[in-house]
Short mmCIF file of C-alpha atoms and ligand atoms in Angstrom, two decimals:
data_model
loop_
_atom_site.label_atom_id
_atom_site.label_comp_id
_atom_site.label_asym_id
_atom_site.label_seq_id
_atom_site.Cartn_x
_atom_site.Cartn_y
_atom_site.Cartn_z
CA MET A 336 -32.10 -50.43 33.63
CA ALA A 337 -31.93 -48.16 35.60
CA PRO A 338 -35.36 -45.87 36.00
CA PHE A 339 -33.73 -42.63 33.88
CA ASP A 340 -32.66 -40.14 36.36
CA LEU A 341 -33.59 -36.78 35.69
CA LYS A 342 -32.04 -35.55 38.85
CA GLY A 343 -28.96 -36.99 38.89
CA VAL A 344 -28.55 -35.37 35.06
CA PHE A 345 -29.34 -32.36 36.19
CA LEU A 346 -26.63 -32.20 39.61
CA SER A 347 -24.24 -33.97 36.97
CA ALA A 348 -23.96 -31.30 35.00
CA PHE A 349 -22.46 -29.05 38.23
CA ASP A 350 -19.50 -31.54 38.48
CA TYR A 351 -15.85 -30.12 36.65
CA LYS A 352 -13.90 -32.71 34.66
CA THR A 353 -10.89 -32.13 34.57
CA GLU A 354 -8.81 -33.82 31.89
CA LYS A 355 -6.04 -36.79 32.31
CA TYR A 356 -2.43 -36.32 31.44
CA VAL A 357 -0.15 -39.86 30.19
CA ILE A 358 3.82 -38.86 31.36
CA ALA A 359 5.41 -40.71 28.80
CA LYS A 360 9.34 -40.75 29.77
CA ASN A 361 11.07 -40.32 26.52
CA LYS A 362 13.75 -37.79 26.29
CA LYS A 363 13.40 -36.94 23.56
CA VAL A 364 9.49 -36.34 22.31
CA GLY A 365 9.67 -33.88 25.93
CA VAL A 366 13.11 -32.36 23.60
CA LEU A 367 10.96 -32.13 20.85
CA TYR A 368 7.84 -30.53 23.34
CA ARG A 369 10.07 -28.24 24.48
CA LEU A 370 12.39 -26.96 21.15
CA ILE A 371 8.02 -26.74 19.98
CA GLN A 372 7.02 -24.55 22.78
CA LEU A 373 9.59 -22.60 23.60
CA SER A 374 9.72 -22.03 19.22
CA ILE A 375 6.58 -21.04 19.70
CA ILE A 376 6.99 -18.48 22.38
CA GLY A 377 9.65 -17.35 20.85
CA TYR A 378 7.16 -16.49 17.66
CA ILE A 379 4.34 -14.72 20.00
CA ILE A 380 6.87 -13.01 21.55
CA GLY A 381 8.62 -12.20 19.53
CA TRP A 382 7.58 -11.79 15.94
CA VAL A 383 3.19 -11.26 16.90
CA PHE A 384 4.14 -8.68 19.98
CA VAL A 385 7.60 -7.24 19.23
CA ILE A 386 7.82 -6.28 15.64
CA LYS A 387 4.13 -7.32 14.61
CA LYS A 388 2.97 -4.98 17.91
CA GLY A 389 0.15 -7.49 18.02
CA TYR A 390 -0.46 -5.62 21.20
CA GLN A 391 -1.97 -2.93 19.34
CA GLU A 392 -5.38 -1.52 17.68
CA THR A 393 -4.29 -0.41 13.84
CA GLU A 394 -5.97 2.29 11.61
CA GLU A 395 -5.08 2.15 7.99
CA SER A 396 -7.60 3.85 6.83
CA LEU A 397 -6.02 7.88 6.44
CA GLN A 398 -7.69 11.70 6.00
CA SER A 399 -4.75 13.89 4.18
CA SER A 400 -4.83 17.33 2.27
CA VAL A 401 -1.96 17.64 -0.17
CA ILE A 402 -1.29 21.19 -0.96
CA THR A 403 1.22 22.36 -3.42
CA LYS A 404 2.61 25.02 -3.89
CA VAL A 405 6.03 25.63 -6.28
CA LYS A 406 8.07 28.13 -6.72
CA GLY A 407 10.44 29.49 -9.97
CA VAL A 408 11.03 31.74 -12.19
CA THR A 409 13.46 31.05 -16.09
CA PHE A 410 14.43 32.84 -19.60
CA THR A 411 13.66 31.53 -22.94
CA ASN A 412 13.74 33.04 -25.28
CA THR A 413 12.81 30.98 -28.77
CA THR A 414 12.14 31.43 -32.64
CA GLY A 415 9.17 33.08 -33.44
CA PHE A 416 7.87 32.37 -29.90
CA GLY A 417 10.14 35.52 -29.12
CA PRO A 418 11.46 35.90 -24.85
CA TRP A 419 9.49 34.83 -22.71
CA LEU A 420 9.46 35.10 -18.33
CA TRP A 421 7.91 31.41 -17.11
CA GLY A 422 6.43 31.66 -14.17
CA PRO A 423 5.10 28.91 -12.49
CA GLU A 424 1.86 30.20 -13.07
CA ASP A 425 3.08 29.35 -16.58
CA TYR A 426 4.59 26.37 -16.38
CA VAL A 427 2.45 24.77 -14.03
CA THR A 428 -0.89 22.51 -14.26
CA PRO A 429 -2.91 23.28 -12.47
CA TYR A 430 -2.24 26.15 -11.16
CA GLN A 431 -4.89 25.01 -8.00
CA GLY A 432 -1.77 23.07 -6.02
CA GLU A 433 -2.81 19.74 -6.05
CA ASP A 434 -1.67 16.12 -5.08
CA VAL A 435 -1.34 15.63 -9.00
CA LEU A 436 0.60 18.34 -11.11
CA PHE A 437 2.06 19.28 -14.37
CA ILE A 438 5.44 20.98 -14.48
CA THR A 439 6.84 22.33 -17.91
CA THR A 440 10.53 21.45 -19.06
CA ASN A 441 10.09 21.96 -22.46
CA PHE A 442 7.60 23.05 -25.63
CA ILE A 443 7.14 23.83 -29.67
CA THR A 444 5.11 26.95 -29.79
CA THR A 445 3.66 27.09 -33.31
CA PRO A 446 2.28 31.14 -32.29
CA ASN A 447 0.03 33.14 -35.12
CA GLN A 448 -2.17 29.88 -36.17
CA LYS A 449 -5.17 31.30 -37.97
CA LEU A 450 -8.53 29.62 -39.01
CA GLY A 451 -7.94 29.49 -42.83
CA TYR A 452 -6.86 26.66 -45.63
CA CYS A 453 -3.34 25.26 -45.34
CA ALA A 454 -2.21 21.81 -46.16
CA GLU A 455 -2.37 18.53 -44.62
CA SER A 456 1.75 17.56 -42.50
CA VAL A 457 3.39 14.83 -44.52
CA LYS A 458 2.90 13.15 -40.79
CA VAL A 459 -0.83 12.78 -40.64
CA LEU A 460 -1.52 9.42 -42.79
CA ASP A 461 -4.94 10.11 -44.36
CA GLY A 462 -3.54 13.70 -45.43
CA HIS A 463 -1.73 11.47 -47.96
CA CYS A 464 -3.83 11.63 -51.94
CA HIS A 465 -2.27 11.15 -55.02
CA ALA A 466 -5.62 13.40 -57.15
CA ASN A 467 -8.06 15.63 -56.03
CA GLU A 468 -10.64 12.36 -54.99
CA ASP A 469 -8.28 11.44 -51.86
CA CYS A 470 -10.29 14.49 -50.72
CA THR A 471 -13.14 14.14 -50.10
CA LYS A 472 -15.18 17.05 -49.26
CA GLY A 473 -15.77 17.74 -45.72
CA ASP A 474 -14.44 14.50 -44.26
CA THR A 475 -12.65 14.61 -41.39
CA VAL A 476 -9.11 14.10 -41.36
CA ILE A 477 -8.11 10.84 -39.42
CA ALA A 478 -5.92 11.65 -36.89
CA GLY A 479 -5.69 15.09 -38.89
CA HIS A 480 -6.14 19.02 -37.73
CA GLY A 481 -8.99 20.40 -39.86
CA ILE A 482 -11.14 19.11 -42.99
CA LYS A 483 -10.66 17.81 -46.20
CA THR A 484 -11.39 20.71 -49.03
CA GLY A 485 -11.83 18.24 -52.15
CA ARG A 486 -8.32 19.30 -53.48
CA CYS A 487 -5.00 17.08 -52.59
CA LEU A 488 -1.83 19.60 -52.71
CA LYS A 489 0.99 17.96 -55.21
CA LYS A 490 4.36 19.21 -56.50
CA ASP A 491 4.55 17.87 -59.35
CA ARG A 492 2.03 15.49 -61.21
CA ASN A 493 3.86 11.86 -60.03
CA SER A 494 4.99 12.44 -56.71
CA THR A 495 2.11 12.51 -53.01
CA GLY A 496 0.58 15.27 -51.75
CA THR A 497 -0.89 16.45 -49.01
CA CYS A 498 -5.41 16.95 -48.66
CA GLU A 499 -5.95 20.64 -48.41
CA ILE A 500 -7.51 21.15 -45.18
CA TYR A 501 -9.99 24.38 -43.31
CA GLY A 502 -8.40 24.42 -39.79
CA TRP A 503 -5.81 26.53 -37.67
CA CYS A 504 -3.39 27.08 -40.25
CA PRO A 505 0.12 27.69 -40.40
CA ILE A 506 -0.01 23.54 -39.30
CA GLU A 507 2.15 22.82 -36.35
CA ARG A 508 5.37 22.73 -36.78
CA SER A 509 7.23 20.20 -35.43
CA SER A 510 10.40 19.77 -34.67
CA ARG A 511 11.21 19.10 -30.97
CA PRO A 512 14.61 20.57 -29.43
CA ASP A 513 17.50 18.85 -27.88
CA VAL A 514 18.47 20.56 -24.64
CA PRO A 515 14.17 21.34 -22.35
CA LEU A 516 14.51 24.87 -22.95
CA LEU A 517 13.00 25.33 -18.98
CA GLY A 518 16.18 22.60 -17.20
CA LYS A 519 17.25 25.22 -15.56
CA ALA A 520 13.46 24.45 -14.24
CA GLU A 521 16.11 21.50 -12.11
CA ASN A 522 16.78 24.40 -9.09
CA PHE A 523 13.09 25.20 -8.70
CA THR A 524 10.98 24.00 -5.35
CA ILE A 525 8.40 22.19 -4.34
CA TYR A 526 6.36 23.36 -1.05
CA ILE A 527 3.78 20.05 0.28
CA LYS A 528 2.03 20.61 2.49
CA ASN A 529 0.32 17.43 3.97
CA PHE A 530 -2.25 17.07 6.79
CA ILE A 531 -3.55 14.19 8.17
CA ARG A 532 -5.57 12.45 10.76
CA PHE A 533 -6.77 8.78 12.16
CA PRO A 534 -10.43 9.08 13.17
CA LYS A 535 -10.46 6.25 14.55
CA PHE A 536 -7.80 7.08 17.79
CA ASP A 537 -9.00 11.34 16.83
CA PHE A 538 -5.06 11.96 15.90
CA SER A 539 -4.03 14.52 13.64
CA LYS A 540 -0.92 15.72 12.95
CA SER A 541 1.24 17.84 9.85
CA ASN A 542 4.74 17.32 7.70
CA VAL A 543 5.26 20.70 8.37
CA LEU A 544 7.51 21.82 11.54
CA ASP A 545 5.08 23.63 14.60
CA THR A 546 6.89 26.57 14.74
CA SER A 547 5.58 30.78 14.23
CA ASP A 548 8.52 31.58 12.75
CA ASP A 549 7.74 33.01 8.45
CA THR A 550 11.25 32.56 8.39
CA TYR A 551 12.16 28.97 8.49
CA LEU A 552 10.14 27.85 4.85
CA LYS A 553 12.31 30.95 3.41
CA LYS A 554 15.31 29.81 4.45
CA CYS A 555 14.90 25.97 4.41
CA SER A 556 15.49 22.64 2.36
CA TYR A 557 14.49 19.39 3.67
CA ASP A 558 16.94 16.74 5.03
CA GLU A 559 15.87 13.08 6.44
CA LEU A 560 18.48 14.81 9.59
CA THR A 561 18.78 18.14 9.97
CA HIS A 562 15.00 19.57 8.58
CA SER A 563 12.71 16.40 8.31
CA TYR A 564 9.77 19.06 8.39
CA CYS A 565 10.30 21.07 5.77
CA PRO A 566 8.30 19.51 3.09
CA ILE A 567 10.66 21.92 0.01
CA PHE A 568 12.74 20.13 -1.72
CA ARG A 569 14.71 20.64 -4.95
CA PHE A 570 12.56 19.18 -8.67
CA GLY A 571 16.72 17.74 -9.31
CA ASP A 572 16.92 16.84 -5.93
CA ILE A 573 13.45 14.52 -5.89
CA VAL A 574 14.41 13.14 -9.83
CA ARG A 575 18.25 11.97 -8.51
CA ARG A 576 16.59 10.17 -6.12
CA THR A 577 14.48 8.31 -9.05
CA GLY A 578 17.51 7.64 -9.93
CA HIS A 579 16.95 9.52 -12.97
CA ASN A 580 19.26 12.73 -14.56
CA PHE A 581 16.71 15.86 -13.70
CA GLN A 582 18.03 16.92 -17.78
CA ASP A 583 17.19 13.71 -19.78
CA MET A 584 14.14 13.07 -18.09
CA ALA A 585 13.00 17.17 -19.14
CA LEU A 586 13.24 16.10 -22.90
CA LEU A 587 10.87 14.38 -23.39
CA GLY A 588 8.69 14.21 -19.94
CA GLY A 589 7.59 11.93 -17.39
CA ALA A 590 5.68 10.54 -14.21
CA ILE A 591 7.02 10.62 -10.48
CA GLY A 592 5.18 9.50 -7.88
CA ILE A 593 6.10 10.93 -4.72
CA LEU A 594 4.74 8.96 -1.87
CA ILE A 595 4.44 10.37 1.91
CA GLU A 596 4.42 8.12 4.44
CA TRP A 597 2.86 7.73 7.53
CA HIS A 598 3.59 4.62 10.25
CA CYS A 599 2.57 5.83 13.29
CA ASP A 600 3.37 4.07 16.95
CA LEU A 601 0.72 6.59 19.58
CA ASP A 602 1.78 4.20 22.21
CA LYS A 603 5.27 6.39 21.82
CA GLY A 604 2.86 10.17 21.53
CA TYR A 605 2.47 12.37 19.29
CA SER A 606 6.39 13.19 18.70
CA ALA A 607 6.52 9.53 17.49
CA CYS A 608 4.80 10.14 14.62
CA HIS A 609 6.92 11.08 11.36
CA PRO A 610 6.62 11.81 7.34
CA ARG A 611 9.18 9.77 5.29
CA TYR A 612 9.67 10.12 2.27
CA THR A 613 10.14 7.54 -1.22
CA PHE A 614 10.76 9.12 -4.80
CA THR A 615 9.55 6.55 -7.43
CA ARG A 616 10.37 6.74 -11.31
CA LEU A 617 6.54 5.32 -12.45
CA ASP A 618 6.89 5.82 -15.81
CA VAL A 619 9.72 2.81 -16.40
CA ASN A 620 10.03 1.48 -20.00
CA ALA A 621 12.59 -1.47 -20.88
CA ILE A 622 13.74 -0.25 -23.25
CA ALA A 623 15.10 3.80 -24.11
CA ASN A 624 13.73 5.42 -26.91
CA ALA A 625 10.08 3.43 -26.94
CA ILE A 626 7.59 4.45 -28.50
CA SER A 627 5.95 5.00 -25.65
CA SER A 628 8.21 7.13 -23.49
CA GLY A 629 7.33 9.96 -22.35
CA TYR A 630 4.51 12.77 -20.95
CA ASN A 631 2.69 15.34 -23.12
CA PHE A 632 0.44 17.82 -23.77
CA ARG A 633 -1.37 20.93 -25.96
CA TYR A 634 -2.73 23.54 -25.05
CA ALA A 635 -3.74 27.06 -27.07
CA ARG A 636 -3.74 30.99 -26.19
CA TYR A 637 -6.67 32.80 -27.61
CA PHE A 638 -6.09 36.45 -28.64
CA LYS A 639 -7.27 39.18 -31.03
CA ASN A 640 -5.10 41.12 -33.08
CA ALA A 641 -6.15 44.83 -34.84
CA ASP A 642 -8.34 44.18 -36.84
CA GLY A 643 -10.16 42.04 -35.14
CA GLU A 644 -9.99 38.93 -36.14
CA THR A 645 -8.38 35.18 -34.17
CA HIS A 646 -5.68 34.00 -33.66
CA ARG A 647 -4.83 31.40 -31.51
CA THR A 648 -0.65 29.83 -29.94
CA LEU A 649 -0.64 26.90 -29.64
CA PHE A 650 1.51 25.09 -27.48
CA LYS A 651 3.15 21.58 -27.36
CA VAL A 652 4.76 21.05 -23.80
CA TYR A 653 6.21 17.93 -21.66
CA GLY A 654 7.46 17.46 -18.49
CA ILE A 655 7.18 15.77 -15.29
CA ARG A 656 4.18 15.14 -13.29
CA PHE A 657 4.13 14.69 -9.63
CA ASP A 658 1.25 12.84 -8.44
CA ILE A 659 1.70 12.93 -4.56
CA LEU A 660 0.45 9.54 -2.73
CA VAL A 661 -0.46 9.14 0.53
CA HIS A 662 -0.39 6.46 2.88
CA GLY A 663 0.01 5.36 7.11
CA LYS A 664 -1.74 3.33 9.45
CA ALA A 665 -1.21 3.71 13.14
CA GLY A 666 -1.71 2.06 16.35
CA LYS A 667 -2.73 2.00 19.57
CA PHE A 668 -3.06 -0.60 22.93
CA ASN A 669 -6.14 -2.60 23.31
CA ILE A 670 -6.57 -4.99 24.85
CA ILE A 671 -9.20 -7.22 22.81
CA PRO A 672 -6.18 -7.93 19.88
CA THR A 673 -3.89 -8.60 22.99
CA VAL A 674 -6.78 -11.30 24.37
CA ILE A 675 -6.93 -12.06 20.91
CA ASN A 676 -2.73 -12.86 19.98
CA ILE A 677 -2.83 -15.01 23.11
CA GLY A 678 -5.15 -16.90 22.83
CA SER A 679 -3.93 -18.27 19.61
CA GLY A 680 -0.89 -18.32 20.75
CA LEU A 681 -1.86 -20.44 23.11
CA ALA A 682 -4.48 -22.36 20.74
CA LEU A 683 -0.79 -22.80 18.30
CA MET A 684 1.00 -24.52 21.89
CA GLY A 685 -2.14 -26.80 21.18
CA ALA A 686 -0.67 -27.82 18.16
CA GLY A 687 3.00 -28.70 19.59
CA ALA A 688 0.86 -31.35 21.84
CA PHE A 689 -1.05 -33.02 19.50
CA PHE A 690 2.14 -32.68 17.10
CA CYS A 691 4.51 -34.64 19.77
CA ASP A 692 1.04 -36.95 20.01
CA MET A 693 1.56 -37.98 16.59
CA VAL A 694 4.85 -39.16 17.37
CA LEU A 695 4.39 -40.92 19.98
CA LEU A 696 1.79 -42.67 19.16
CA TYR A 697 2.42 -43.42 14.73
CA MET A 698 6.44 -43.51 14.67
CA MET A 699 8.43 -44.64 18.19
CA LYS A 700 9.24 -48.23 18.97
CA LYS A 701 7.18 -48.59 21.31
CA SER A 702 3.59 -46.35 19.82
CA THR A 703 1.68 -49.37 21.38
CA LEU A 704 2.50 -49.28 24.28
CA TYR A 705 1.58 -45.50 24.37
CA ARG A 706 -1.58 -46.02 22.30
CA ARG A 707 -3.56 -48.52 24.26
CA ARG A 708 -1.90 -46.57 27.83
CA LYS A 709 -3.40 -43.55 26.24
CA PHE A 710 -6.49 -44.57 24.43
CA GLU A 711 -9.27 -46.66 26.45
CA THR A 712 -12.11 -49.14 25.28
CA ASP A 713 -15.48 -49.61 27.49
CA ASN A 714 -15.01 -53.15 27.18
CA LYS A 715 -16.96 -54.43 30.89
CA ASN A 716 -15.09 -58.17 29.57
CA GLY A 717 -12.48 -56.88 27.65
CA ASN A 718 -8.77 -57.02 29.68
CA ASN A 719 -7.46 -54.36 27.15
CA ASN A 720 -6.94 -51.75 29.30
CA ARG A 721 -6.25 -54.13 32.16
CA GLU A 722 -4.42 -52.25 33.81
CA ASN A 723 -6.62 -49.52 33.57
CA THR A 724 -9.74 -51.47 35.27
CA ASP A 725 -6.84 -52.61 38.63
CA MET A 726 -6.70 -48.43 38.84
CA SER A 727 -10.01 -47.78 39.21
CA GLU A 728 -11.28 -50.99 41.16
CA ASN A 729 -8.16 -49.19 42.97
CA ALA A 730 -10.00 -45.88 42.81
CA VAL A 731 -13.57 -47.24 44.18
CA LYS A 732 -11.65 -48.51 47.62
CA GLN A 733 -9.70 -45.93 48.29
CA PRO A 734 -11.81 -43.15 47.75
CA SER A 735 -9.29 -39.96 46.42
CA GLU A 736 -8.76 -36.24 46.43
CA LEU A 737 -11.90 -36.60 44.25
CA GLU A 738 -14.67 -37.38 46.21
CA GLN A 739 -13.71 -35.45 48.96
CA LEU A 740 -12.85 -32.51 46.78
CA ALA A 741 -17.58 -33.56 45.12
CA ASP A 742 -20.58 -32.45 46.48
CA PRO A 743 -21.29 -34.14 49.76
CA THR A 744 -24.81 -33.81 49.02
CA SER A 745 -25.02 -35.84 45.39
CA VAL A 746 -22.53 -37.98 47.29
CA GLN A 747 -25.58 -38.58 50.07
CA HIS A 748 -28.37 -38.56 47.30
CA THR A 749 -27.59 -40.23 44.10
CA PRO A 750 -24.06 -42.73 45.10
CA GLY A 751 -24.45 -43.72 41.36
CA ILE A 752 -23.60 -40.62 39.75
CA THR A 753 -20.43 -39.88 41.95
CA PHE A 754 -19.39 -43.19 41.21
CA THR A 755 -19.22 -42.82 37.84
CA GLN A 756 -17.84 -39.41 38.52
CA ARG A 757 -14.83 -40.25 39.97
CA THR A 758 -14.18 -43.73 38.25
CA LYS A 759 -14.05 -41.89 35.46
CA GLY A 760 -11.30 -38.88 36.49
CA GLN A 761 -9.93 -41.90 38.26
CA VAL A 762 -9.93 -43.88 34.47
CA MET A 763 -9.17 -41.24 31.49
C1 NAG B 1295 21.17 25.28 -10.32
O1 NAG B 1295 22.27 25.69 -8.55
C2 NAG B 1295 22.86 25.05 -8.82
C3 NAG B 1295 24.03 26.47 -7.81
O2 NAG B 1295 22.78 27.61 -7.18
C4 NAG B 1295 24.09 25.62 -9.98
O3 NAG B 1295 25.42 25.76 -10.08
C5 NAG B 1295 23.63 25.08 -11.23
O4 NAG B 1295 24.25 24.53 -12.52
C6 NAG B 1295 21.43 25.50 -11.27
N1 NAG B 1295 21.29 24.49 -12.98
C7 NAG B 1295 20.97 24.43 -13.82
C8 NAG B 1295 19.85 23.61 -14.43
O5 NAG B 1295 20.20 26.31 -13.85
#
């Protein structure tokens, strides 16, 4: 055993080792390899770079602000409630112009309610009674309208009655109109102002045309081709675009999603970043007249009459809720994702070579031969690698280019190492 040669080990760290290739003159594997290479190149260029824009850094967290304004008026004249002119301040809830808004399309009013005693509605199950014992005084009616007084009100001795309650009387009438009272809301318009910002690229834009012509928004109405920067929509059109009918939906109410999508390729500049609107009905029922269909809620308006008694008008309103959702994604060229994608593409090429190696070494008729050429055993006595051993001997006799490239000092001082390196270079 030679003594441990520290200097030699140190110097060998600066030798460059290159890989050796075995060329297999096999057309099938060659064609297969080229096909794999071609499809990987196609995948990288076509899919990763052209379609998925792999050369771009992307930003998906979008900062957005939505402001809405509804316009339109309609007139109703119903028995009990009387004539009423409905403006946005009446039928839009909430009225601040948020990104979730409710439009009243149908309603039931119970005017002039006053605190007092009356019979509970027959629709409330907990209010049913046969005798006064069923109406414990002071109990609230579950899912009802007031507090039980202890009396059971019945038409005659044997019928089922309802408990008397203390509450807002008379109890709400529950006859829903057959046609939506505010059906004209179909022609009302909503103006959706949306400001977005991609913080990573410091890019801001709005969906309203950049113009100082203040009559523009008064005249225009959204059209994908001619007025794509006029975000004023007719409710009827919004519902139609979801594939439903406004009048049908207005009767019981529902929910509609307005999605604004910003897909911006910032390499193409400010003008290539456009909002895209899509409309979907969010409350879809599998069957017609499902018990879950519709959207309604109640509110009351209070007033005092001339005698100072508090009265109220109860409203049960049906309508359509609009949820405005903003999504976005922006991309801009950046060297890091470009290099990463090229790198992973090149690594995939390696997978192609690996697969062809598998085919060549294990699935071909002459696999054993190829295997013997590719894998060498460092065995002094063995004749497993007869040819290779010969090759290395030749290499020793006829100095190769590799030796000429080697650092002359290292040859001089540590011939053993140089020899090893050279042999390795030739054999591997
Ligand atoms: C909406 O307006 C159009 C045209 O102005 C009119 O023909 C239509 O009847 C209106 N729809 C409703 C529900 O009032």
